[in-house]
Coordinates of C-alpha atoms and ligand atoms in Angstrom, one line a residue:
Chain A
M5 CA 16.5 -1.9 5.8
P6 CA 13.3 -3.4 4.1
V7 CA 10.3 -1.3 4.1
L8 CA 8.0 -4.3 5.1
S9 CA 9.1 -7.2 6.8
M10 CA 7.4 -10.2 8.6
K11 CA 8.9 -12.4 11.1
G12 CA 7.2 -15.8 11.6
V13 CA 3.7 -14.6 11.0
T14 CA 0.8 -17.1 11.2
H15 CA -2.9 -16.4 10.9
L16 CA -5.8 -18.5 11.9
Y17 CA -9.5 -17.7 10.8
N18 CA -12.3 -18.8 13.1
K19 CA -9.8 -19.6 16.1
G20 CA -11.3 -22.0 18.7
T21 CA -14.4 -23.1 16.3
P22 CA -14.5 -26.4 14.3
S23 CA -13.8 -24.5 11.3
Q24 CA -10.4 -23.1 12.4
S25 CA -8.1 -22.9 9.4
K26 CA -4.5 -21.6 9.0
A27 CA -4.6 -19.0 6.4
I28 CA -0.9 -18.3 6.4
D29 CA 1.6 -20.1 8.2
N30 CA 4.9 -19.0 9.6
I31 CA 5.7 -16.4 7.0
N32 CA 9.3 -14.8 6.8
L33 CA 9.6 -12.0 4.2
D34 CA 11.4 -8.8 3.4
I35 CA 10.4 -6.4 0.9
E36 CA 12.7 -3.5 -0.3
E37 CA 11.9 -0.1 -0.8
G38 CA 11.0 0.7 -4.4
E39 CA 10.1 -2.7 -5.5
L40 CA 6.9 -3.7 -7.3
V41 CA 6.3 -7.0 -6.1
G42 CA 3.6 -9.1 -7.9
I43 CA 2.0 -11.6 -5.5
I44 CA 0.5 -14.8 -7.4
G45 CA -1.0 -17.9 -5.9
H46 CA -4.1 -19.9 -6.6
T47 CA -7.4 -19.2 -5.0
G48 CA -7.4 -19.7 -1.3
S49 CA -3.5 -19.7 -1.1
G50 CA -3.5 -16.7 1.5
K51 CA -2.6 -13.7 -0.7
S52 CA -5.4 -11.5 0.5
T53 CA -4.6 -12.6 4.3
L54 CA -0.9 -11.9 3.8
V55 CA -1.3 -8.4 2.6
Q56 CA -4.0 -7.3 5.1
H57 CA -1.2 -8.0 7.8
F58 CA 0.8 -5.1 6.6
N59 CA -1.5 -2.3 7.6
G60 CA -2.7 -4.1 10.8
I61 CA -6.1 -4.7 9.5
L62 CA -5.7 -8.4 10.6
K63 CA -3.7 -9.2 13.8
P64 CA -1.4 -12.1 13.6
E65 CA -1.7 -15.2 15.8
S66 CA 1.8 -15.2 16.2
G67 CA 4.9 -13.3 14.8
K68 CA 5.8 -9.8 14.2
I69 CA 5.3 -7.4 11.3
F70 CA 7.7 -4.2 10.8
V71 CA 6.8 -1.2 8.7
D72 CA 9.9 0.9 8.3
G73 CA 11.5 -1.0 11.1
T74 CA 8.7 -0.4 13.6
D75 CA 6.6 -3.3 14.8
I76 CA 3.2 -2.2 14.0
W77 CA 1.6 -4.1 17.1
S78 CA 4.1 -2.5 19.7
S79 CA 1.6 0.3 20.6
K80 CA -1.7 2.0 19.3
K81 CA 0.2 5.0 17.8
A82 CA 2.4 2.3 15.7
T83 CA -0.7 0.5 14.4
R84 CA -2.4 3.7 13.4
E85 CA 0.8 5.0 11.8
A86 CA 1.0 1.8 9.7
R87 CA -2.6 2.6 8.3
F88 CA -1.2 5.6 6.8
K89 CA 2.2 4.3 5.9
V90 CA 0.7 1.2 4.1
G91 CA -2.2 2.1 1.8
L92 CA -4.4 -0.9 1.2
C93 CA -7.0 -1.2 -1.7
F94 CA -9.1 -4.4 -1.0
Q95 CA -10.6 -6.7 -3.6
Y96 CA -13.6 -5.0 -5.3
P97 CA -12.9 -1.7 -3.6
E98 CA -15.7 0.0 -5.5
Y99 CA -18.1 -1.3 -2.5
Q100 CA -16.6 1.0 -0.1
L101 CA -17.5 4.2 -1.7
F102 CA -20.1 6.0 0.4
E103 CA -19.8 9.9 0.0
E104 CA -22.3 12.3 -1.9
T105 CA -19.3 13.1 -4.6
V106 CA -16.4 11.5 -5.8
Y107 CA -14.4 14.4 -4.5
K108 CA -15.5 14.0 -1.2
D109 CA -15.0 10.2 -1.1
I110 CA -11.3 10.5 -2.2
S111 CA -10.7 12.9 0.5
F112 CA -12.1 10.6 3.2
G113 CA -8.5 9.1 3.8
P114 CA -6.5 12.5 4.0
K115 CA -9.4 13.8 6.2
N116 CA -8.9 11.1 8.6
M117 CA -5.1 11.8 8.6
G118 CA -6.0 15.2 9.9
L119 CA -4.5 17.3 7.1
N120 CA -5.8 20.9 6.3
E121 CA -8.2 21.8 3.3
E122 CA -5.6 23.0 1.2
E123 CA -3.4 19.9 1.3
I124 CA -6.3 17.6 1.2
Q125 CA -7.4 19.4 -2.2
K126 CA -3.8 19.2 -3.4
R127 CA -3.8 15.4 -2.8
V128 CA -7.3 14.6 -4.1
L129 CA -6.6 16.2 -7.4
L130 CA -3.2 14.8 -7.8
A131 CA -4.7 11.2 -6.8
A132 CA -7.3 11.9 -9.3
K133 CA -4.8 12.6 -12.0
Y134 CA -2.7 9.6 -11.3
V135 CA -5.8 7.3 -11.9
G136 CA -6.9 9.2 -14.8
L137 CA -10.3 10.3 -13.5
Q138 CA -11.3 13.5 -15.2
Q139 CA -12.0 16.6 -13.2
E140 CA -15.6 16.7 -14.1
L141 CA -16.2 13.2 -12.8
L142 CA -15.3 14.5 -9.2
E143 CA -18.3 16.3 -8.6
K144 CA -20.6 13.4 -9.7
S145 CA -22.1 10.8 -7.3
P146 CA -19.6 8.0 -7.0
F147 CA -22.8 5.6 -7.5
D148 CA -23.3 7.2 -11.1
L149 CA -19.9 6.0 -12.4
S150 CA -19.4 3.0 -14.4
G151 CA -17.5 0.1 -12.9
G152 CA -14.3 0.8 -14.2
E153 CA -14.5 4.5 -13.1
K154 CA -15.7 3.4 -9.6
R155 CA -12.7 1.1 -9.2
R156 CA -10.3 4.0 -10.0
A157 CA -12.0 6.5 -7.7
A158 CA -11.5 3.8 -5.0
I159 CA -7.9 3.3 -5.8
A160 CA -7.5 7.1 -5.9
G161 CA -9.0 7.1 -2.2
V162 CA -5.9 5.1 -1.2
I163 CA -3.5 7.0 -3.3
A164 CA -4.5 10.5 -1.7
M165 CA -3.2 9.4 1.6
Q166 CA 0.2 9.1 -0.2
P167 CA 1.4 5.9 1.6
K168 CA 5.1 4.8 1.3
V169 CA 3.6 1.5 0.4
L170 CA 0.7 0.8 -1.9
I171 CA -0.8 -2.4 -1.7
L172 CA -3.6 -3.4 -4.3
D173 CA -5.6 -6.7 -4.2
E174 CA -6.5 -7.6 -7.4
P175 CA -7.1 -4.1 -8.8
T176 CA -8.0 -5.8 -12.4
A177 CA -10.5 -8.4 -11.1
G178 CA -13.7 -8.1 -13.4
L179 CA -12.4 -5.5 -15.8
D180 CA -12.1 -5.9 -19.7
P181 CA -8.8 -6.0 -21.3
V182 CA -8.7 -2.3 -21.8
G183 CA -9.8 -1.2 -18.3
R184 CA -7.1 -3.8 -17.2
D185 CA -4.3 -2.4 -19.1
K186 CA -5.2 1.2 -18.1
I187 CA -5.1 0.2 -14.6
L188 CA -1.6 -1.7 -14.9
D189 CA -0.2 1.2 -16.9
M190 CA -1.5 3.6 -14.1
I191 CA 0.1 1.4 -11.4
K192 CA 3.5 1.4 -13.3
A193 CA 3.5 5.3 -14.0
Y194 CA 2.4 5.8 -10.3
R195 CA 5.4 3.9 -8.9
E196 CA 8.0 5.6 -11.4
K197 CA 6.7 9.2 -10.5
T198 CA 6.4 8.6 -6.8
G199 CA 9.1 6.0 -6.1
S200 CA 6.9 4.3 -3.6
T201 CA 6.9 0.4 -2.9
V202 CA 3.8 -1.2 -4.5
L203 CA 2.4 -4.9 -3.7
L204 CA 0.2 -6.2 -6.6
V205 CA -1.9 -9.2 -5.8
S206 CA -2.9 -10.6 -9.1
H207 CA -4.4 -14.0 -10.7
S208 CA -2.8 -13.0 -13.9
M209 CA 0.9 -14.0 -14.4
E210 CA 1.1 -12.2 -17.6
D211 CA -0.3 -8.9 -15.8
V212 CA 2.3 -9.3 -13.2
A213 CA 5.2 -10.1 -15.6
K214 CA 4.3 -7.0 -17.4
I215 CA 4.9 -4.4 -14.5
A216 CA 6.5 -6.4 -11.6
T217 CA 10.3 -6.3 -10.5
K218 CA 9.8 -9.1 -8.3
V219 CA 7.4 -12.0 -7.9
L220 CA 6.1 -13.7 -4.8
V221 CA 4.4 -17.1 -5.1
M222 CA 1.9 -18.2 -2.5
N223 CA 0.9 -21.8 -2.2
D224 CA -1.3 -23.2 0.5
A225 CA -0.4 -20.6 3.1
H226 CA 3.1 -20.6 2.5
I227 CA 5.7 -18.8 0.2
E228 CA 6.7 -21.1 -2.6
M229 CA 9.2 -18.7 -4.3
Y230 CA 10.3 -15.1 -4.1
G231 CA 12.6 -13.7 -6.6
T232 CA 12.7 -11.7 -10.0
V233 CA 10.1 -12.4 -12.7
D234 CA 12.8 -14.3 -14.7
E235 CA 13.9 -16.4 -11.7
V236 CA 10.4 -17.4 -10.6
Y237 CA 8.9 -18.0 -14.1
S238 CA 11.6 -20.2 -15.4
H239 CA 10.3 -22.8 -12.9
S240 CA 7.3 -23.5 -15.1
E241 CA 6.9 -27.1 -14.0
K242 CA 6.8 -26.2 -10.5
L243 CA 4.3 -23.4 -11.2
R244 CA 2.1 -25.6 -12.9
E245 CA 2.2 -28.1 -10.3
I246 CA 0.8 -25.6 -7.6
G247 CA -2.1 -24.9 -10.1
L248 CA -1.0 -21.5 -11.6
N249 CA -1.0 -21.0 -15.3
I250 CA 1.8 -19.6 -17.0
P251 CA 1.1 -17.1 -19.7
Q252 CA 0.2 -18.2 -23.2
V253 CA 3.2 -16.9 -24.8
S254 CA 5.4 -18.7 -22.5
K255 CA 3.7 -21.8 -23.3
V256 CA 4.2 -21.1 -27.2
F257 CA 7.9 -20.3 -26.5
E258 CA 8.5 -23.4 -24.7
I259 CA 7.1 -25.4 -27.4
L260 CA 9.3 -23.4 -29.9
N261 CA 12.2 -24.1 -27.9
K262 CA 11.7 -27.6 -27.8
K263 CA 11.3 -27.9 -31.4
G264 CA 14.9 -26.5 -31.6
L265 CA 14.4 -22.7 -32.2
N266 CA 16.4 -21.3 -29.3
L267 CA 14.3 -18.2 -28.6
G268 CA 15.0 -17.7 -24.9
S269 CA 11.8 -17.3 -22.6
A270 CA 9.2 -14.5 -22.9
Y271 CA 6.5 -13.8 -20.4
T272 CA 4.6 -10.9 -22.2
V273 CA 3.5 -10.5 -25.8
E274 CA 5.8 -7.4 -26.1
K275 CA 8.8 -9.2 -25.0
A276 CA 7.9 -12.1 -27.3
A277 CA 7.6 -9.8 -30.2
E278 CA 11.1 -8.2 -29.4
L279 CA 12.7 -11.8 -29.2
I280 CA 11.2 -13.0 -32.7
L281 CA 12.3 -9.9 -34.2
S282 CA 15.8 -10.0 -32.9
K283 CA 16.8 -13.6 -32.8
G284 CA 13.9 -15.4 -34.5
G285 CA 15.0 -14.1 -38.2
A286 CA 18.5 -15.9 -37.5
A287 CA 17.1 -19.1 -36.0
V288 CA 14.8 -19.7 -38.9
Chain B
M5 CA -16.8 -9.5 17.5
I6 CA -19.7 -9.3 15.2
K7 CA -19.2 -12.9 14.1
D8 CA -20.2 -13.9 17.4
I9 CA -23.8 -13.6 17.0
T10 CA -25.5 -17.0 17.0
I11 CA -28.8 -16.8 15.4
G12 CA -29.7 -19.8 13.5
Q13 CA -26.2 -21.2 14.3
Y14 CA -26.0 -24.9 13.0
F15 CA -23.4 -27.3 14.2
N16 CA -22.9 -29.8 11.5
G17 CA -23.2 -33.3 12.9
K18 CA -24.9 -36.6 12.1
S19 CA -26.7 -37.4 15.5
V20 CA -30.1 -38.9 15.8
L21 CA -31.1 -35.2 16.9
H22 CA -29.8 -33.9 13.5
R23 CA -31.8 -36.7 11.6
L24 CA -35.1 -36.1 13.4
D25 CA -37.8 -34.3 11.4
A26 CA -37.8 -30.5 11.9
R27 CA -41.3 -30.5 12.5
M28 CA -41.4 -33.0 15.2
K29 CA -38.2 -31.1 16.9
I30 CA -40.4 -28.1 17.0
I31 CA -43.3 -29.8 18.6
L32 CA -41.1 -31.6 21.0
T33 CA -39.4 -28.3 21.9
V34 CA -42.8 -26.6 22.8
V35 CA -43.9 -29.7 24.5
F36 CA -40.7 -29.7 26.6
I37 CA -40.8 -25.8 27.4
V38 CA -44.5 -26.3 28.7
S39 CA -43.8 -29.3 30.7
I40 CA -40.6 -27.8 32.4
F41 CA -43.3 -25.6 34.2
L42 CA -45.3 -28.5 35.4
C43 CA -42.2 -29.6 37.8
Q44 CA -43.1 -29.0 41.5
N45 CA -40.4 -30.5 43.3
F46 CA -36.6 -31.1 43.0
W47 CA -37.0 -34.7 41.8
S48 CA -39.1 -33.8 38.7
L49 CA -36.8 -30.8 38.1
G50 CA -33.8 -33.0 38.3
L51 CA -35.4 -35.3 35.9
M52 CA -35.8 -32.3 33.5
V53 CA -32.0 -31.4 34.0
L54 CA -31.1 -34.9 33.3
F55 CA -33.0 -35.2 30.1
T56 CA -31.6 -31.8 28.9
L57 CA -28.0 -33.0 29.6
M58 CA -28.9 -36.4 27.6
T59 CA -30.1 -34.1 24.8
V60 CA -26.8 -32.2 24.7
I61 CA -24.8 -35.5 24.8
V62 CA -26.7 -37.2 22.3
S63 CA -26.6 -34.3 19.8
G64 CA -22.7 -34.3 20.0
V65 CA -22.5 -30.6 20.2
P66 CA -19.6 -29.5 22.3
F67 CA -20.4 -28.5 25.8
K68 CA -18.4 -25.2 24.9
M69 CA -20.7 -24.3 22.3
V70 CA -23.7 -25.0 24.5
L71 CA -22.2 -22.9 27.3
R72 CA -21.7 -19.8 24.8
S73 CA -25.5 -20.0 24.3
I74 CA -26.1 -19.6 27.9
K75 CA -23.8 -16.8 28.3
P76 CA -26.0 -14.0 27.1
I77 CA -28.7 -14.9 29.5
A78 CA -26.4 -15.3 32.6
I79 CA -27.4 -11.7 33.6
I80 CA -31.1 -12.1 33.5
V81 CA -30.8 -15.4 35.6
T82 CA -28.7 -13.8 38.3
F83 CA -31.0 -10.9 38.3
T84 CA -34.4 -12.7 38.6
S85 CA -32.8 -15.0 41.1
L86 CA -31.8 -12.2 43.3
I87 CA -35.4 -10.8 43.2
N88 CA -37.1 -13.9 43.9
I89 CA -34.7 -14.7 47.0
F90 CA -35.5 -11.4 48.4
Y91 CA -39.2 -10.7 47.6
V92 CA -40.9 -14.2 47.5
R93 CA -42.5 -15.0 50.8
G94 CA -43.8 -18.3 52.7
G95 CA -42.3 -21.3 53.9
T96 CA -40.0 -21.2 56.8
S97 CA -37.8 -18.1 57.5
L98 CA -34.0 -18.3 57.0
V99 CA -32.8 -14.7 57.6
D100 CA -34.8 -12.2 59.3
W101 CA -32.4 -9.2 59.7
R102 CA -33.5 -5.6 59.6
F103 CA -35.2 -5.1 56.2
I104 CA -33.9 -8.4 54.8
H105 CA -36.1 -11.5 55.0
I106 CA -35.1 -14.6 53.1
T107 CA -37.4 -17.6 53.2
T108 CA -37.2 -21.2 51.8
N109 CA -40.0 -20.4 49.4
G110 CA -37.6 -17.5 47.9
V111 CA -34.7 -19.7 47.7
F112 CA -36.8 -22.4 46.1
T113 CA -38.2 -20.1 43.7
A114 CA -35.0 -18.7 42.6
L115 CA -33.4 -22.1 42.2
F116 CA -36.3 -23.3 40.1
M117 CA -36.6 -20.2 38.0
A118 CA -32.8 -20.3 37.3
T119 CA -32.8 -24.0 36.3
R120 CA -35.9 -23.6 34.2
I121 CA -34.6 -20.6 32.2
V122 CA -31.3 -22.4 31.7
C123 CA -32.9 -26.0 30.4
L124 CA -35.2 -23.9 28.4
V125 CA -32.6 -21.9 26.6
V126 CA -30.3 -25.0 26.2
I127 CA -33.1 -27.0 24.6
S128 CA -34.1 -24.2 22.3
S129 CA -30.5 -23.8 21.2
M130 CA -30.3 -27.6 20.7
L131 CA -33.2 -27.1 18.2
T132 CA -31.0 -24.4 16.1
Y133 CA -27.8 -26.3 16.8
T134 CA -29.3 -29.5 15.1
T135 CA -31.5 -28.1 12.4
T136 CA -30.6 -25.9 9.5
P137 CA -32.2 -22.4 9.1
T138 CA -33.9 -23.7 5.7
M139 CA -35.3 -27.0 7.5
L140 CA -36.4 -24.7 10.3
T141 CA -38.5 -22.3 8.2
D142 CA -39.7 -25.1 6.1
A143 CA -40.9 -26.9 9.1
I144 CA -42.5 -23.6 10.4
E145 CA -44.3 -23.0 7.1
K146 CA -45.7 -26.8 7.5
L147 CA -46.8 -26.4 10.9
L148 CA -48.3 -23.1 10.1
S149 CA -49.9 -24.0 6.9
P150 CA -53.7 -24.5 8.5
L151 CA -53.6 -20.8 8.9
K152 CA -54.0 -20.6 5.2
I153 CA -57.7 -20.9 5.6
F154 CA -57.6 -17.5 7.1
K155 CA -55.9 -16.1 4.0
I156 CA -52.5 -15.7 5.8
P157 CA -49.8 -16.1 3.1
V158 CA -48.0 -18.6 4.9
S159 CA -45.5 -19.8 2.2
T160 CA -44.6 -16.2 1.2
L161 CA -43.9 -15.4 5.1
A162 CA -41.8 -18.6 5.2
M163 CA -39.9 -17.7 2.1
M164 CA -39.2 -14.2 3.6
M165 CA -37.9 -15.8 6.6
T166 CA -35.7 -18.1 4.8
L167 CA -34.2 -15.3 2.7
A168 CA -33.6 -13.2 5.7
L169 CA -31.9 -16.0 7.7
R170 CA -30.0 -16.9 4.5
F171 CA -28.5 -13.4 4.0
I172 CA -27.4 -12.9 8.0
P173 CA -23.9 -14.5 7.3
T174 CA -23.7 -12.6 3.9
L175 CA -24.3 -9.3 5.7
V176 CA -22.0 -10.1 8.5
D177 CA -19.0 -10.8 5.8
E178 CA -20.3 -7.8 4.2
I179 CA -20.0 -5.6 7.3
D180 CA -16.7 -7.0 8.1
R181 CA -15.2 -6.3 4.4
I182 CA -16.7 -2.6 4.6
T183 CA -15.3 -1.9 7.8
N184 CA -11.9 -3.1 6.9
A185 CA -11.8 -1.1 3.7
Q186 CA -12.8 2.0 5.7
K187 CA -10.3 1.3 8.5
A188 CA -7.6 0.9 5.8
R189 CA -8.3 4.5 5.0
G190 CA -7.9 5.6 8.5
A191 CA -11.4 5.4 9.9
N192 CA -11.5 5.7 13.5
L193 CA -14.3 3.5 14.9
D194 CA -13.2 2.9 18.4
D195 CA -12.5 6.4 19.8
G196 CA -14.4 9.5 20.2
N197 CA -17.7 10.4 22.1
F198 CA -21.3 9.2 21.2
V199 CA -22.0 11.6 18.3
Q200 CA -18.5 11.0 16.9
R201 CA -19.0 7.2 17.1
I202 CA -22.3 7.4 15.4
K203 CA -20.9 9.6 12.6
A204 CA -18.2 7.3 12.3
L205 CA -20.7 4.5 11.4
V206 CA -21.9 6.5 8.1
P207 CA -18.9 5.2 6.0
I208 CA -20.1 1.6 6.9
I209 CA -23.7 1.9 6.7
V210 CA -24.0 3.8 3.4
P211 CA -22.3 1.1 1.5
L212 CA -23.9 -1.5 3.2
F213 CA -27.5 -0.4 2.3
V214 CA -26.4 0.3 -1.3
S215 CA -25.2 -3.3 -1.7
S216 CA -28.0 -4.9 0.3
I217 CA -30.5 -3.1 -2.1
R218 CA -28.4 -4.2 -5.0
R219 CA -28.5 -7.7 -3.8
A220 CA -32.1 -7.7 -3.1
V221 CA -32.9 -6.5 -6.8
E222 CA -30.7 -9.1 -8.1
L223 CA -32.2 -11.8 -6.1
A224 CA -35.6 -10.8 -7.0
D225 CA -34.5 -10.7 -10.8
A226 CA -33.0 -14.2 -10.3
M227 CA -36.2 -15.5 -8.9
D228 CA -38.2 -14.0 -11.6
C229 CA -36.0 -15.6 -14.1
R230 CA -36.7 -19.2 -12.5
C231 CA -40.4 -18.2 -12.9
Y232 CA -40.8 -18.2 -8.8
T233 CA -44.6 -17.1 -8.3
G234 CA -45.0 -18.6 -4.6
G235 CA -48.4 -19.0 -3.6
P236 CA -50.2 -22.6 -3.6
G237 CA -49.0 -25.5 -5.5
R238 CA -45.6 -25.3 -5.0
T239 CA -44.0 -28.5 -4.0
R240 CA -40.7 -29.0 -2.2
M241 CA -37.4 -30.7 -3.4
K242 CA -37.1 -32.4 -0.1
Q243 CA -40.3 -33.8 1.1
M244 CA -40.6 -34.0 4.7
K245 CA -41.4 -37.4 6.1
F246 CA -42.0 -38.6 9.5
H247 CA -40.0 -41.8 10.3
L248 CA -40.2 -44.2 13.3
R249 CA -37.4 -42.3 15.2
D250 CA -39.8 -39.3 15.2
F251 CA -42.7 -41.2 16.8
A252 CA -40.1 -42.8 19.1
S253 CA -39.0 -39.5 20.1
L254 CA -42.5 -38.2 20.9
F255 CA -42.9 -41.3 22.9
V256 CA -39.8 -40.4 24.9
I257 CA -41.1 -37.1 25.8
L258 CA -44.6 -38.5 26.7
V259 CA -42.6 -40.9 29.1
L260 CA -40.7 -37.8 30.4
I261 CA -44.1 -35.9 31.2
A262 CA -45.4 -39.0 32.9
G263 CA -42.4 -39.3 34.9
I264 CA -42.8 -35.6 35.9
V265 CA -46.3 -36.1 36.8
V266 CA -45.8 -39.5 39.0
L267 CA -42.8 -37.5 40.8
N268 CA -44.8 -34.5 41.5
Y269 CA -47.5 -36.7 43.0
Y270 CA -45.2 -39.0 44.8
F271 CA -43.0 -36.2 46.5
G272 CA -45.4 -33.4 46.6
A273 CA -44.8 -29.6 46.0
V274 CA -41.9 -28.1 47.6
L275 CA -43.4 -24.6 47.8
V276 CA -45.6 -23.8 50.7
K277 CA -48.8 -22.0 50.1
Ligands
ATP29 N1 -13.1 -14.1 6.8 C1 -12.7 -15.4 6.7 N2 -13.1 -16.3 7.7 C2 -12.7 -17.4 7.4 N3 -11.9 -18.0 6.7 C3 -11.3 -17.0 5.8 C4 -11.7 -15.8 5.7 N4 -10.9 -15.3 4.7 C5 -10.2 -16.1 4.0 N5 -10.4 -17.2 4.8 C6 -9.8 -18.4 4.4 O1 -8.2 -18.3 4.5 C7 -7.7 -18.9 3.1 C8 -6.9 -17.8 2.5 O2 -7.6 -16.8 2.0 P1 -7.2 -15.7 1.2 O3 -8.5 -14.8 1.1 O4 -6.1 -15.2 1.9 O5 -6.9 -16.3 -0.2 P2 -6.5 -15.6 -1.4 O6 -5.1 -16.0 -1.9 O7 -6.7 -14.2 -1.4 O8 -7.6 -16.2 -2.6 P3 -8.3 -15.3 -3.7 O9 -7.4 -15.5 -5.0 O10 -9.4 -16.4 -4.0 O11 -8.6 -13.9 -3.3 C9 -8.8 -19.5 2.4 O12 -8.7 -20.9 2.7 C10 -10.1 -19.0 2.9 O13 -11.1 -20.1 3.0
MG30 MG1 -7.9 -12.7 -2.4

């Protein structure tokens, strides 16, 4: 049974006004447990709208959403359960911090779940460890952290609820390359350790290639493709057509392949290096 | 829910009303509001209603949107009408039963009041539907500029008003975003008693203040960087100019007032002294 599932979901913004727009249109989607799904698509293609349906933040105009087989709008209880089963971290989550200390802020979610002090403490410390926040930062005010630390504190606030599915909406937006890699490594490690399902919305096809097991491509409110990294990235023409930029290395490899060096295809620098070292020598 | 507020709501259009000079529109609105209190009988009041309807039709704003602007005042209108019906005396008696006395004067006053309030609100909302907030504040600044003689910093006040209006949608978006983020962490905003509900707002208000202050500082810096000093001598990118249509609209309003006066005189007052 898929852990997340959508059946014919459509969402309208500004319904009934002149600026009404369909942000996602008749989406059917199944996501299996344990998958790390990268969601890509051009600006405004509906990625954020799509993911905000999984924990009931947005209510669809039509269609049904299932988490663990339960229709999340079937009852008030089901909606609230979905909130905790599916942890959603919004774009620029650092603007949601509000408590006096980082520790208290991370414990906001677990507290809302009604856990006891002991359990809360355990979860906060564990979450802080996952995102790589040092112990001494926990007693600081969240407003005194650096941008990257704030981002990590906010992500920890979601992880601390120990959701079955973790959804991150552009967690690396606006960070420098080092900060970006740190977050990506953290996500990968988190998934490996906890075995949870992760959805990662991203603009960078390279980031997605680095860690995702599956890729979902959104285009103009529709799902354009959904498959493994290799399946999706091999359609480079199509991807370019819908305004996505395939990774730099892939472009280089395409050119090399055209020139007669049969190197195969690579989507990350690491994979490229590997391929060149193994096959490249023979080909040249 | 929070998106329903309609302050400074602008309806994009190309009608003649949209193209009228904002200053003239403010003057016309004020004149209309005054003249609506001149009506003394149903004929002149009818003329007012007719004029209001014409304005709505000419503006191209859908009736549904206009109705939405009346909705909030429905309670006030009903309430004042009821008070008028039961408490205004004079004219012929219609109902006289125990403590309930209803007279023609009461019913007429109620009808007059209700119609006046509705027309007034519709016409003022036509002003905001057909004028962008920026144009509106520019116009207010221009109209108030004589006050500069009394050392009132009109342009600074106008700038503050423009900025405040400009940031309403931004703040609404921000509130939505923060609310959603906290809801995703299980914040419960809809249940609980009064104290609990107030407490539940803290996770929304604190980030809102933090980001508003940050935004204000950024905005001030950005204005400084462009050497904004305000004060006298500032010119506008868009100069306001009166066109023929503005004078024509003034003429229309004057004809309307003349019509009211004539109808008042011809049919007499409906309320008995
Ligand atoms: N709160 C809103 N009100 C009205 N329209 C909205 C709102 N949020 C999004 N939209 C519209 O819905 C469409 C999809 O937006 P969405 O935020 O899901 O895109 P996205 O793929 O996440 O884009 P980005 O990569 O820029 O984050 C866009 O056309 C956008 O203009
Ligand atoms: Mg988005």
